[in-house]
CSV table of C-alpha atoms and ligand atoms in Angstrom, one decimal:
chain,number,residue,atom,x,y,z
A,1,UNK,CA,0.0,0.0,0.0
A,2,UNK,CA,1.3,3.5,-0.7
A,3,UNK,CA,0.2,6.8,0.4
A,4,UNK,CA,0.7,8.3,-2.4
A,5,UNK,CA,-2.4,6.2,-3.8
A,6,UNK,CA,-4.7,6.5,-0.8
A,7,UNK,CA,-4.3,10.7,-1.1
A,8,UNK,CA,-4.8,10.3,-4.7
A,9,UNK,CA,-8.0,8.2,-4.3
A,10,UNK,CA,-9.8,10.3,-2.1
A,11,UNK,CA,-8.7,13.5,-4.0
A,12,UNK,CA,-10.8,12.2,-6.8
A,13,UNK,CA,-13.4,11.4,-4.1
A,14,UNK,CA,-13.4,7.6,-3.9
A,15,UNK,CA,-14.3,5.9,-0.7
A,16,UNK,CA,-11.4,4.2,1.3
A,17,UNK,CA,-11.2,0.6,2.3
A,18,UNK,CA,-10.7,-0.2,6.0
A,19,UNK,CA,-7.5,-1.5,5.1
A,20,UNK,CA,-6.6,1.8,3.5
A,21,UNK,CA,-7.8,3.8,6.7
A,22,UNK,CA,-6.0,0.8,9.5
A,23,UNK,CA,-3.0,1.4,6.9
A,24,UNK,CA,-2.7,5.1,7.2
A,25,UNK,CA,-3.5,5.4,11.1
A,26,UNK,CA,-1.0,2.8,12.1
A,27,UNK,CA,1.7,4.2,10.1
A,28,UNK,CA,0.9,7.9,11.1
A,29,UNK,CA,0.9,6.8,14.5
A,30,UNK,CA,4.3,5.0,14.3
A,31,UNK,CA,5.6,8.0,12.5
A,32,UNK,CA,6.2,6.0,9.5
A,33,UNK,CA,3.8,8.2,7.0
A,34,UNK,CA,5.4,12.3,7.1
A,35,UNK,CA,2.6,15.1,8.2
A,36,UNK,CA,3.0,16.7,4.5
A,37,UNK,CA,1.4,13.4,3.1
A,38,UNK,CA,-1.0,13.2,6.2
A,39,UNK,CA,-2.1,16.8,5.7
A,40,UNK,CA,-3.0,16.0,2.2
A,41,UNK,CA,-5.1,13.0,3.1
A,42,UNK,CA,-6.9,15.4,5.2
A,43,UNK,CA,-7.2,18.1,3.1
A,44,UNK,CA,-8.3,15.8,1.1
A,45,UNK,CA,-10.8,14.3,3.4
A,46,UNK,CA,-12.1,18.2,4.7
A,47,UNK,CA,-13.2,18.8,0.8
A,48,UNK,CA,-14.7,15.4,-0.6
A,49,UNK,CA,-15.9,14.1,3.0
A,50,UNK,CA,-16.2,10.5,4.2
A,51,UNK,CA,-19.2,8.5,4.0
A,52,UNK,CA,-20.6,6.6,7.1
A,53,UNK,CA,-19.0,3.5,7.0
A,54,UNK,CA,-15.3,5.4,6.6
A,55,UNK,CA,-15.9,7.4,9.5
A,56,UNK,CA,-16.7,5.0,11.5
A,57,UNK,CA,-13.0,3.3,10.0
A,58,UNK,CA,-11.7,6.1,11.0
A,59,UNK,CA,-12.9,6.4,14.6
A,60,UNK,CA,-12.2,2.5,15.0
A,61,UNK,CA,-8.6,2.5,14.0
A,62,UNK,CA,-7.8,6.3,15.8
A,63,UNK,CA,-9.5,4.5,19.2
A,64,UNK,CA,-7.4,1.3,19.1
A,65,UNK,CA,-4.3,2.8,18.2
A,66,UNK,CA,-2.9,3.2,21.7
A,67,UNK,CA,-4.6,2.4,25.3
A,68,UNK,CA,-8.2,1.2,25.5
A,69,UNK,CA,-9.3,1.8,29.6
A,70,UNK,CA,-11.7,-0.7,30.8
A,71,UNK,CA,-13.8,0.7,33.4
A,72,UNK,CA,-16.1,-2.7,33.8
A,73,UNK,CA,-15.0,-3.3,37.4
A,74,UNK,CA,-17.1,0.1,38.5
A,75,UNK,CA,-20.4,-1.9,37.5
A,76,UNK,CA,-23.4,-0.8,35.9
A,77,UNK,CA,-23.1,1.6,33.1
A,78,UNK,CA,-20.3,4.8,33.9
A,79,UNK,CA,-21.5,7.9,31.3
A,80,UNK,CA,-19.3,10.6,30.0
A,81,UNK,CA,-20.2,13.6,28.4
A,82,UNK,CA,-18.6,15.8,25.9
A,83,UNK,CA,-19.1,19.6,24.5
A,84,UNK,CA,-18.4,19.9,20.7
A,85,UNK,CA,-16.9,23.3,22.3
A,86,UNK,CA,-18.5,26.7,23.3
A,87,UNK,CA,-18.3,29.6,25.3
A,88,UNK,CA,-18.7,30.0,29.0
A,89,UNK,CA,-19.6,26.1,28.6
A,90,UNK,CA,-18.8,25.2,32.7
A,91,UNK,CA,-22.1,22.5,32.7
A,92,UNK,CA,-19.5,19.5,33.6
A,93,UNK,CA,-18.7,21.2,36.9
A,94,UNK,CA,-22.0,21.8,37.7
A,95,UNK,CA,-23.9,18.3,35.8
A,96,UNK,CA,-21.0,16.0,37.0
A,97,UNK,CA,-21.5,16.3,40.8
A,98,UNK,CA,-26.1,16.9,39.3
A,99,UNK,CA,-25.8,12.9,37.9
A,100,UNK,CA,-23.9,11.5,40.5
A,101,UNK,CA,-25.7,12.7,43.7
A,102,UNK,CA,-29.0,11.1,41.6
A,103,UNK,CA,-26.7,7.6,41.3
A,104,UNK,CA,-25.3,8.0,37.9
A,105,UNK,CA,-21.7,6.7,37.7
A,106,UNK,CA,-19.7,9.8,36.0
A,107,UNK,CA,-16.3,8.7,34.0
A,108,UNK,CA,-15.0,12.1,32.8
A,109,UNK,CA,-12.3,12.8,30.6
A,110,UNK,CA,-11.9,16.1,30.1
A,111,UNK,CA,-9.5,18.5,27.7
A,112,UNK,CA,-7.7,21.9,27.6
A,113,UNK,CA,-8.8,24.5,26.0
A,114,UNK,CA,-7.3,26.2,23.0
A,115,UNK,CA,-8.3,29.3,21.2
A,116,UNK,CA,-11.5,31.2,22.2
A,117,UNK,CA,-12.9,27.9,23.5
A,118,UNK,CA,-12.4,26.5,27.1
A,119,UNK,CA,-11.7,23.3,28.5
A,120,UNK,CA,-12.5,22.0,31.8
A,121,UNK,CA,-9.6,20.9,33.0
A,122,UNK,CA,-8.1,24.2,32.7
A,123,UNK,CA,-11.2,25.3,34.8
A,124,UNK,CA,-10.6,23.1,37.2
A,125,UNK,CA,-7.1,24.0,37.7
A,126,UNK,CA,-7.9,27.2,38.9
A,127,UNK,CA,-8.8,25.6,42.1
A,128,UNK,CA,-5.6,25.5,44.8
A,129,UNK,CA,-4.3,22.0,44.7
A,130,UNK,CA,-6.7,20.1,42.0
A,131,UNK,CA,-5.0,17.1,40.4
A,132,UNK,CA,-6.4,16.6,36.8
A,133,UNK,CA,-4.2,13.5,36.6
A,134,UNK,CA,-5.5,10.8,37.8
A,135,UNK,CA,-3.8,6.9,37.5
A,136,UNK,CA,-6.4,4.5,36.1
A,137,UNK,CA,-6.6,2.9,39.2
A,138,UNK,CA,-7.9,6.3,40.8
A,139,UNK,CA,-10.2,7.1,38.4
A,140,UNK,CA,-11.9,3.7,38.6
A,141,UNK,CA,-11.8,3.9,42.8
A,142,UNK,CA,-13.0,7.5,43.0
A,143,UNK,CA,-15.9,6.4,40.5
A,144,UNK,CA,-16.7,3.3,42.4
A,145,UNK,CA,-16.4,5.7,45.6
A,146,UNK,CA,-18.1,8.7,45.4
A,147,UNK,CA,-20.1,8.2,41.7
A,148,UNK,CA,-17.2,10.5,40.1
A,149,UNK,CA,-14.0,11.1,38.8
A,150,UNK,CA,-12.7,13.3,36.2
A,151,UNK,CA,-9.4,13.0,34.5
A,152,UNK,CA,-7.3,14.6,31.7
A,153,UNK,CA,-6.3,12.8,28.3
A,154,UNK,CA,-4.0,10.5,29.6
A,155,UNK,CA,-0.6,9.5,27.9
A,156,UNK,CA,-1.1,7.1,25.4
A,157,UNK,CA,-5.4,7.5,24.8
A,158,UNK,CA,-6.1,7.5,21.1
A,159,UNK,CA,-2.3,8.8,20.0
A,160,UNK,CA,-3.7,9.2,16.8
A,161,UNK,CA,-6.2,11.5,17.4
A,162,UNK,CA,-3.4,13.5,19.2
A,163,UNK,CA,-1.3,13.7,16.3
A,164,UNK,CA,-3.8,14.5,14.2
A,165,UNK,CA,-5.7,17.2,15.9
A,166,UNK,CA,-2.5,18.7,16.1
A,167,UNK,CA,-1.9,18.7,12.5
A,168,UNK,CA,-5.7,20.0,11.6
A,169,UNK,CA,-5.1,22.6,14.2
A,170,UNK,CA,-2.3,24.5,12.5
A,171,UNK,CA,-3.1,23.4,8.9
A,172,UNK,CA,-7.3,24.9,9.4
A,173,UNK,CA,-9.0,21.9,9.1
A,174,UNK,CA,-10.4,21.5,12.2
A,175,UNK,CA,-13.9,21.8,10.8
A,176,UNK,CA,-15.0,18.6,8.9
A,177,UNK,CA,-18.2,16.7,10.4
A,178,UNK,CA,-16.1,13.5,9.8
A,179,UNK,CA,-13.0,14.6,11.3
A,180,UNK,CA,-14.7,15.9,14.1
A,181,UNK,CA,-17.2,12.9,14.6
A,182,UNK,CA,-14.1,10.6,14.2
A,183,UNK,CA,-11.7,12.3,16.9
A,184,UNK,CA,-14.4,12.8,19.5
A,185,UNK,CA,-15.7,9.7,19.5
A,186,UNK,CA,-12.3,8.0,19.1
A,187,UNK,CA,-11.5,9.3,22.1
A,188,UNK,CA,-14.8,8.5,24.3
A,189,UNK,CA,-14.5,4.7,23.2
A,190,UNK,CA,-10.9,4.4,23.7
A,191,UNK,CA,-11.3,6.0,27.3
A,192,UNK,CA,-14.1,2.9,28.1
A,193,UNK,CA,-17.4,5.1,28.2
A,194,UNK,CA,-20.4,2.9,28.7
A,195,UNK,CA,-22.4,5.7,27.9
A,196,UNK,CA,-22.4,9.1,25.8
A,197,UNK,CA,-24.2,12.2,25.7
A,198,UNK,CA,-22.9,14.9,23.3
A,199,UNK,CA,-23.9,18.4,23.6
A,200,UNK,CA,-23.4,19.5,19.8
A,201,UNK,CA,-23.4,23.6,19.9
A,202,UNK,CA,-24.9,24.8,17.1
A,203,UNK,CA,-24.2,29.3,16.4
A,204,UNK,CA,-21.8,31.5,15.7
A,205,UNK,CA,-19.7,30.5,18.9
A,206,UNK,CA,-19.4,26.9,17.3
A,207,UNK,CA,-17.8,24.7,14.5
A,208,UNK,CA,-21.3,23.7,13.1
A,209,UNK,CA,-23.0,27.2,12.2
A,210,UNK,CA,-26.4,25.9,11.1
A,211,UNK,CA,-28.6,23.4,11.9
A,212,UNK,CA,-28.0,21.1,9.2
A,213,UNK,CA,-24.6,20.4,9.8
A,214,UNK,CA,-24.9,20.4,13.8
A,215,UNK,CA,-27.5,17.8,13.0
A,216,UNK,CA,-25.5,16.1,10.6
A,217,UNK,CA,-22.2,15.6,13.3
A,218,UNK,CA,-24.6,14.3,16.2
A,219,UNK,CA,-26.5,11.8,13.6
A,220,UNK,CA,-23.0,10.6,12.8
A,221,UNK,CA,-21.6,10.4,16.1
A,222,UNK,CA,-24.5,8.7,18.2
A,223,UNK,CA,-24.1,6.3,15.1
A,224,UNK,CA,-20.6,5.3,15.3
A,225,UNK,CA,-21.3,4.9,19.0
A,226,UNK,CA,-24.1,2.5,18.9
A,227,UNK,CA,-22.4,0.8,16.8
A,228,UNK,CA,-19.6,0.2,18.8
A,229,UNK,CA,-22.1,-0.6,21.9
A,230,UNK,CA,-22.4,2.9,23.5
A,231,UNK,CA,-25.6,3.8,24.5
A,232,UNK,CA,-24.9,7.9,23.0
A,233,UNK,CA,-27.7,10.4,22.9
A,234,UNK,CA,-27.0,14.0,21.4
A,235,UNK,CA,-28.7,16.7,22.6
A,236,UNK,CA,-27.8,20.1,20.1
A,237,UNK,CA,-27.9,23.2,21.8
A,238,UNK,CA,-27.6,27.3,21.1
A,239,UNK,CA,-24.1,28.7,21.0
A,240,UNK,CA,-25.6,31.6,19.4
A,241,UNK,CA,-24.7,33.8,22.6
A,242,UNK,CA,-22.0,32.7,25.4
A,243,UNK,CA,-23.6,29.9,28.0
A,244,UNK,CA,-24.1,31.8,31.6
A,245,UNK,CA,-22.4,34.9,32.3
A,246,UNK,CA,-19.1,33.9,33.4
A,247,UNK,CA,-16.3,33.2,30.7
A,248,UNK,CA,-12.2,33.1,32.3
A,249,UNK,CA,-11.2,30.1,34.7
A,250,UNK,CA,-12.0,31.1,38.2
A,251,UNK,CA,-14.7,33.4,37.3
A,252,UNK,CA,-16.6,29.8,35.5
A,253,UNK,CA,-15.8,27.9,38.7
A,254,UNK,CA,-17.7,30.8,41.1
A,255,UNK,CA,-20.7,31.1,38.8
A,256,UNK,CA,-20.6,26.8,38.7
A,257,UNK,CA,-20.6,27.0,42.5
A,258,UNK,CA,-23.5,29.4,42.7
A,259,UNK,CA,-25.6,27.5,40.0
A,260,UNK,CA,-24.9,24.5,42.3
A,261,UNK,CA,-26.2,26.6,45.2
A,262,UNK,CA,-29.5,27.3,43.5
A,263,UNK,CA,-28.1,30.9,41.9
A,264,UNK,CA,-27.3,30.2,38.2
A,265,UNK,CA,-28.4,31.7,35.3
A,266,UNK,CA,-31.0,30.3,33.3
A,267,UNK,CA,-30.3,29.3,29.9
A,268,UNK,CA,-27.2,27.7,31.8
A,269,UNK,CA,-29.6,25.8,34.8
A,270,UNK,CA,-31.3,24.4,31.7
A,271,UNK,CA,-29.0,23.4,29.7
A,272,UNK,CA,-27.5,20.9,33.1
A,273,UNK,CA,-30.9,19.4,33.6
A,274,UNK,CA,-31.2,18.8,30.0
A,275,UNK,CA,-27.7,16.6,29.5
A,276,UNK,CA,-28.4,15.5,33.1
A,277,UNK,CA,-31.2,13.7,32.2
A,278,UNK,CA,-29.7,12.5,29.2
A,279,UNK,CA,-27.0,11.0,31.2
A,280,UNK,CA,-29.6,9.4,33.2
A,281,UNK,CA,-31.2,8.0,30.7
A,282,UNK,CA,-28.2,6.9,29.0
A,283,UNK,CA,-26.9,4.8,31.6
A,284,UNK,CA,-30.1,3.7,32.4
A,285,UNK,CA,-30.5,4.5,36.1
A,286,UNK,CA,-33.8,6.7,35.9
A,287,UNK,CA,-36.7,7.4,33.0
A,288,UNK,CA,-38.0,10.2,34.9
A,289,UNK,CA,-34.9,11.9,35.4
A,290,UNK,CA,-34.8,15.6,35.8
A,291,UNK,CA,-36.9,15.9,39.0
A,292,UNK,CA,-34.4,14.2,40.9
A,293,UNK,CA,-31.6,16.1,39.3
A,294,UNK,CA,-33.2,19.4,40.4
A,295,UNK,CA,-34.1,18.0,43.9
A,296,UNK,CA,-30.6,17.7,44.0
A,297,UNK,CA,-29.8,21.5,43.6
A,298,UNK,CA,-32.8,22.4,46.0
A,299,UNK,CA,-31.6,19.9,48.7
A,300,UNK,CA,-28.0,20.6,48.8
A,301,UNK,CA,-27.0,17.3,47.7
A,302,UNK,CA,-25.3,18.5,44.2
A,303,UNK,CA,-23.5,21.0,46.0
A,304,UNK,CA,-22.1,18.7,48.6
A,305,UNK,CA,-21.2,16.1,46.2
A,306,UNK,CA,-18.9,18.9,44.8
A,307,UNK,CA,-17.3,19.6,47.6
A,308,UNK,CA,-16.1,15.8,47.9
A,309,UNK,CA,-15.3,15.7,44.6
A,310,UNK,CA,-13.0,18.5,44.7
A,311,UNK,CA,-11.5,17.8,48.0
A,312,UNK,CA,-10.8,13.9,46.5
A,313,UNK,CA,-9.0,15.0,43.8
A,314,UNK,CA,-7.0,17.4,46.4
A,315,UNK,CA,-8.7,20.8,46.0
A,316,UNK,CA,-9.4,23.4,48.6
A,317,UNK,CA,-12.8,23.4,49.0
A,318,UNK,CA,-12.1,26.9,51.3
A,319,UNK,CA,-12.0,28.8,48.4
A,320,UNK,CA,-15.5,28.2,48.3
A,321,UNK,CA,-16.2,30.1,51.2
A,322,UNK,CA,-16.0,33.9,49.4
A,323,UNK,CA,-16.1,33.3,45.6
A,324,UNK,CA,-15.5,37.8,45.6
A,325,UNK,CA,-11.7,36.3,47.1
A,326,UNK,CA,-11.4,33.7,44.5
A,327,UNK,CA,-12.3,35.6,41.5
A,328,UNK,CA,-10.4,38.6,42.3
A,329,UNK,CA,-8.5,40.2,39.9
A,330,UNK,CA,-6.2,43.1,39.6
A,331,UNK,CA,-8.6,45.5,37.1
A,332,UNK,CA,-12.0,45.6,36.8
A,333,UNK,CA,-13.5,47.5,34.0
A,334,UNK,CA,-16.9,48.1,33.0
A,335,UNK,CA,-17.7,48.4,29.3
A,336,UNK,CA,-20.9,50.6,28.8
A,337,UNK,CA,-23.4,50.0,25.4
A,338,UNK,CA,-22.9,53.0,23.6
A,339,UNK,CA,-26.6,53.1,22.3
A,340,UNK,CA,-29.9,52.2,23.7
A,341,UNK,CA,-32.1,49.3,22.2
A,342,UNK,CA,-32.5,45.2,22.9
A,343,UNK,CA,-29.4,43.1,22.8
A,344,UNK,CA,-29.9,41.0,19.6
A,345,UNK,CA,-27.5,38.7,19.8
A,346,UNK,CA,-23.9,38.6,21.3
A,347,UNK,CA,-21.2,37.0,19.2
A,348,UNK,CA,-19.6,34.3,21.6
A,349,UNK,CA,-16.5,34.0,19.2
A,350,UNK,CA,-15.4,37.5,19.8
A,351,UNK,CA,-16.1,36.9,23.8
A,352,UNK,CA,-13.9,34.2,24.0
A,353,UNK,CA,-11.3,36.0,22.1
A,354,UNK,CA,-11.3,38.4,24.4
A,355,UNK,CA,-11.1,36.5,27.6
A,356,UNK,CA,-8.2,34.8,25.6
A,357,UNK,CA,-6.5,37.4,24.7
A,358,UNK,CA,-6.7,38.9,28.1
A,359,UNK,CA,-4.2,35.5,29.0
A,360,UNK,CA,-7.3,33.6,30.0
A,361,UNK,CA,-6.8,31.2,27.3
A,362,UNK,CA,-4.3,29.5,24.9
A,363,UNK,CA,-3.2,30.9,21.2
A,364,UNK,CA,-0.8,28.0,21.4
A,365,UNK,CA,-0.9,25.0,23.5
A,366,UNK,CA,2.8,26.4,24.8
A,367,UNK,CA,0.9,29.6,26.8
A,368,UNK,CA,0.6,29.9,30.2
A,369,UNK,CA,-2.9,31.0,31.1
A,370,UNK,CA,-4.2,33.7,33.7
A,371,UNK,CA,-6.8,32.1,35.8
A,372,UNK,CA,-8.3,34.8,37.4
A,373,UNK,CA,-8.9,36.8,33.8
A,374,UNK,CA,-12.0,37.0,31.8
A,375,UNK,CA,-15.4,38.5,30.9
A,376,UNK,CA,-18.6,38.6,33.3
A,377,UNK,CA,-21.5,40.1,30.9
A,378,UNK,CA,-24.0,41.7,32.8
A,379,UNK,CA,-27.2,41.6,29.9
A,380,UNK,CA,-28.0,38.7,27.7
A,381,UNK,CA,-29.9,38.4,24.6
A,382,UNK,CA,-33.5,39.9,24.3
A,383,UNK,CA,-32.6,42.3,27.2
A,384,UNK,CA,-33.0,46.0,26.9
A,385,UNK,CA,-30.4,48.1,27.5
A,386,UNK,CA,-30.3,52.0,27.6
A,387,UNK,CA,-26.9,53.8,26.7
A,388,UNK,CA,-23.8,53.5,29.7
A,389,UNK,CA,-26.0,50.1,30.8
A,390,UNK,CA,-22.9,47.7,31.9
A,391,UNK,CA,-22.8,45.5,28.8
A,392,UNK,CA,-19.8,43.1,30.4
A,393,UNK,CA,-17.0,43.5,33.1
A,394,UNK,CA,-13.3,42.6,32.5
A,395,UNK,CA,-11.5,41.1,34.7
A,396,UNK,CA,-7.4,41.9,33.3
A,397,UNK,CA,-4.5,40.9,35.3
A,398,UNK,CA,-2.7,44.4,33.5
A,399,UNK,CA,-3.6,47.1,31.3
A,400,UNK,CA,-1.8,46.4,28.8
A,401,UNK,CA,-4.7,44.0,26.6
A,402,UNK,CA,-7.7,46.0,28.3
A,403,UNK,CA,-8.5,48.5,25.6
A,404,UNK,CA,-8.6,45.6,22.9
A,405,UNK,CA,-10.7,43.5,24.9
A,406,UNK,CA,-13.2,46.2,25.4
A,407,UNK,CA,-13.1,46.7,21.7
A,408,UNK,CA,-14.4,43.3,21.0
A,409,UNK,CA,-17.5,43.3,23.5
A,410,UNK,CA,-18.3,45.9,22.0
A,411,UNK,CA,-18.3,44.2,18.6
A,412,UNK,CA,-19.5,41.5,20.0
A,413,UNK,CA,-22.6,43.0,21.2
A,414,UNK,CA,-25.4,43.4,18.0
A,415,UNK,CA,-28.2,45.9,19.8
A,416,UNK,CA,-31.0,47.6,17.6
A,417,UNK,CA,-34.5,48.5,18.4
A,418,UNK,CA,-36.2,45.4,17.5
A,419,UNK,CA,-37.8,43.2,19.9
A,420,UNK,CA,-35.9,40.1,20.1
A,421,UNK,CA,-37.6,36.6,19.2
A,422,UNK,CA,-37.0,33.8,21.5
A,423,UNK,CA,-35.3,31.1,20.6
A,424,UNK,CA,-34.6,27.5,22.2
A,425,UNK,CA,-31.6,26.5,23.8
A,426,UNK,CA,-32.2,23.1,23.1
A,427,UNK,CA,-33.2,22.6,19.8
A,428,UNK,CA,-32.8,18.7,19.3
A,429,UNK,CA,-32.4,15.6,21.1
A,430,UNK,CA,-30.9,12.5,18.8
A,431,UNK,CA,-30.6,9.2,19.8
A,432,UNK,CA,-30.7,6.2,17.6
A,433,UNK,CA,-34.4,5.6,17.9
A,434,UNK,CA,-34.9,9.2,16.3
A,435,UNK,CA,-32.1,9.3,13.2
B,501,LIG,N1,-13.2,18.4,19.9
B,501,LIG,C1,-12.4,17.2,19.6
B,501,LIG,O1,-12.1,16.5,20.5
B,501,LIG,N2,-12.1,17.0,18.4
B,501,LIG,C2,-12.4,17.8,17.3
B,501,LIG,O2,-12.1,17.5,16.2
B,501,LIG,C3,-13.2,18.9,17.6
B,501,LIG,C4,-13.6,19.2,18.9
C-alpha cells in the first residue's frame, strides 16, 4: 500500500477501504507516514468528505491505536459527556457532581482548552491543589467511591487523534463533520465510556453554524457509538450567545458554584438538567430523570457532592467560602453600550477571544494562562439596554490587553431596536431511535 495512492483516491473522491484507513492510522501513528502526506489526506478528506462507513473506519482505528481503559470493574453503566466546544460552557462542573448525587456513575475525561474555547480541566485548575491527573486505578476507585472522577487525556489514549488534531489545528482543518465525529468519538470509546451524551453547539460560537450540519455531526456520532455498543444520545444546543455569564477560569468555577447553590443563570440551569437527564437515561438509572436532578440543587446534595469531589481529587474546598476572594482580579473594568435598544444577539466567538486574549486562554498550546482573567457580561440576549447600561465587566491581570478587549464586547454585542424573538436553547435531542 502507498500513500501516495490512498491521497490520490480520495482526492478524486473515492471511498477508502478499512485497510486503507487501518494502513494510514498505524503508520501515522508509528511516524512512518510524514505530516505533509497526512495533511493531504486530510485536506483531502475536509473537501470530498467521508461517507458513514469510513468514518466509522476512522474512529475505530484512531481509538485502538494506543490504550483502551476498561472501566467494567465500576459496575453498571459509567457515562461521560462531551461539549463539541463553546463559550462560557462550565455544565461539567456543575452536571457532574447533578448525575452523580441522583446515582449516575460519571467517567470524565476532560480537555484543555485552546483558542476562544475552554476546557474544563483548565477550569478546574484554577482551584488550589486540583489534580487533573489521575492513574487509572484512581479514576476507577474514586468512581466506584463517590459516583465521580474526572481525569485529563492521559498519555497514550487515542495517540492518533493526538497527532492529528494537532496537524488539523495548525493546517485549518479542524472543521470537517467527519474529522470531528471521528476524533471525538475516538477518544470517548478508547477511554471505556459505557455511555455518551454529546452536547453538539450549534451558532456562531461553534464549529457547526447551522442546523443542518450540527444535525449532521450528532447523527453521525450517536451512530458510530451505537455501533460500537455505547448507549450515545446527542442533545444540540444554542451557541448563538455565550452559556451563563461567566467566561475566564475562576470566574466559570464561582458562577458553577452558585448555579450549584440554586443561583445560576437560566439558559445555563437548563441546559444541566437537559444533558443531566440525558446522562440518566443513557446509563439507564432513571426514566423520569430531571426531578431528581433538580431536587438535587434544591436539597444541597449537588453541592455537597462537589465539595467531595473536589476535596478527592486534592482541591481546597475553602476557596469556596467567598467566591469575591477567588475571583479577584487586579482590574476591573466596565464596558458601557454605547446606544440604547434590545441586545440582539452577542457573538460568543469575539467573547472568547477576548477573555483569551486577556491570557485567560491559549493561542498555542505552549501559553501559560491567567486564571483569574476573563469576561462577566452583565445583559443577555433579548434584554433591553439603555446607553452607559454595563454591557460586560473585564476582569485583566494588567492594562496592557484591556482597551482591545473592550473593543471586542463591543463588537460582540449586536443591539438595535427590534424586539428580540426567542429562541430555544435546546433545539434537538438525537438518539438512535430518532435518526
Ligand atoms: N473536539 C475534539 O475532541 N475534536 C475535534 O475534532 C473537535 C472538537
Amino acid at each position: 500500500m502507498r500513500m501516495f495512492d490512498i491521497i490520490s483516491k480520495k482526492k478524486y473522491n473515492e471511498s477508502l477501504s478499512k485497510e486503507e484507513i487501518d494502513y494510514v492510522i498505524n503508520e501515522y501513528t508509528n511516524g512512518t507516514i510524514p505530516d505533509y502526506q497526512m495533511s493531504a489526506l486530510l485536506m483531502a478528506i475536509y473537501f470530498n468528505g467521508m461517507n458513514y462507513e469510513e468514518t466509522t473506519n476512522l474512529t475505530l482505528a484512531m481509538a485502538h491505536s494506543g490504550d483502551m481503559m476498561d472501566l467494567s470493574e465500576i459496575g453498571g453503566i459509567n457515562v461521560d459527556k462531551h461539549s463539541t466546544g463553546g463559550v462560557g460552557d462550565k455544565t461539567t462542573l456543575i452536571l457532574a457532581p447533578m448525575v452523580a448525587a441522583c446515582g449516575g456513575k460519571v467517567a470524565k475525561m476532560s480537555g484543555r482548552g485552546l483558542g476562544n474555547t475552554g476546557g474544563t480541566i483548565d477550569k478546574l485548575e484554577s482551584i488550589k491543589g486540583f489534580r487533573t491527573k489521575l492513574s487509572e486505578e484512581e479514576f476507577i476507585d474514586n468512581i466506584k467511591e463517590i459516583g465521580l472522577a474526572l481525569t485529563g487525556q492521559t498519555g497514550n489514549l487515542a495517540p492518533a487523534d493526538k497527532k492529528i488534531y494537532a496537524l488539523r489545528d495548525v493546517t485549518a482543518i479542524v472543521d470537517s463533520i467527519p474529522l470531528i465525529a471521528s476524533s471525538i468519538m475516538s477518544k470517548k470509546i478508547a477511554a471505556g465510556a459505557g455511555a455518551i451524551v454529546l452536547d453538539v453547539k450549534v451558532g456562531s460560537g461553534a464549529f457547526m453554524k447551522n442546523m443542518q450540519d450540527a444535525e449532521k455531526l450528532a447523527e453521525e456520532m450517536v451512530k458510530i457509538g451505537s455501533l460500537a455498543g455505547r448507549n450515545t444520545i446527542a442533545v444540540i444546543s444554542d451557541m448563538d450567545e455565550p452559556l451563563g455569564l461567566a467566561v475566564g477560569n475562576a470566574l466559570e468555577v464561582a458562577e458553577a458554584v452558585k448555579t450549584l447553590k440554586k443561583e445560576g443563570p437560566e439558559d445555563l440551569v437548563n441546559l444541566c438538567l437537559e444533558l443531566g437527564t440525558q446522562m440518566l437515561i443513557a446509563s439507564k438509572v432513571e426514566e423520569n430523570a430531571r426531578g431528581m436532578l433538580q431536587n438535587s440543587i434544591d436539597d444541597g446534595s449537588a453541592y455537597n457532592k462537589f465539595l467531595e469531589f473536589i476535596k478527592r481529587q486534592g482541591g481546597d474546598i475553602t476557596v469556596f467560602d467567598d467566591l469575591d476572594e477567588f475571583t479577584e482580579c487586579n482590574y476591573k473594568i466596565e464596558v458601557k453600550a454605547d446606544k440604547e435598544g434590545y441586545v440582539q444577539r452577542i457573538e460568543s466567538e469575539l467573547i472568547g477571544e477576548a477573555s483569551m486574549i486577556l491570557g485567560g486562554g491559549r493561542m498555542t498550546k505552549e501559553d501559560v494562562i491567567d486564571y483569574s482573567v476573563g469576561v462577566k457580561l452583565s445583559a443577555k440576549r433579548g434584554d433591553y439596554v439603555k446607553c452607559g447600561d454595563c454591557l460586560a465587566t473585564i476582569y485583566a491581570a494588567n492594562k496592557d490587553k484591556i482597551l482591545e478587549a473592550e473593543g471586542l464586547i463591543i463588537k460582540a454585542f449586536e443591539i438595535s431596536e427590534d424586539i428580540v424573538k426567542t429562541s430555544p436553547l435546546i433545539k434537538r435531542i438525537i438518539s438512535c431511535k430518532n435518526i
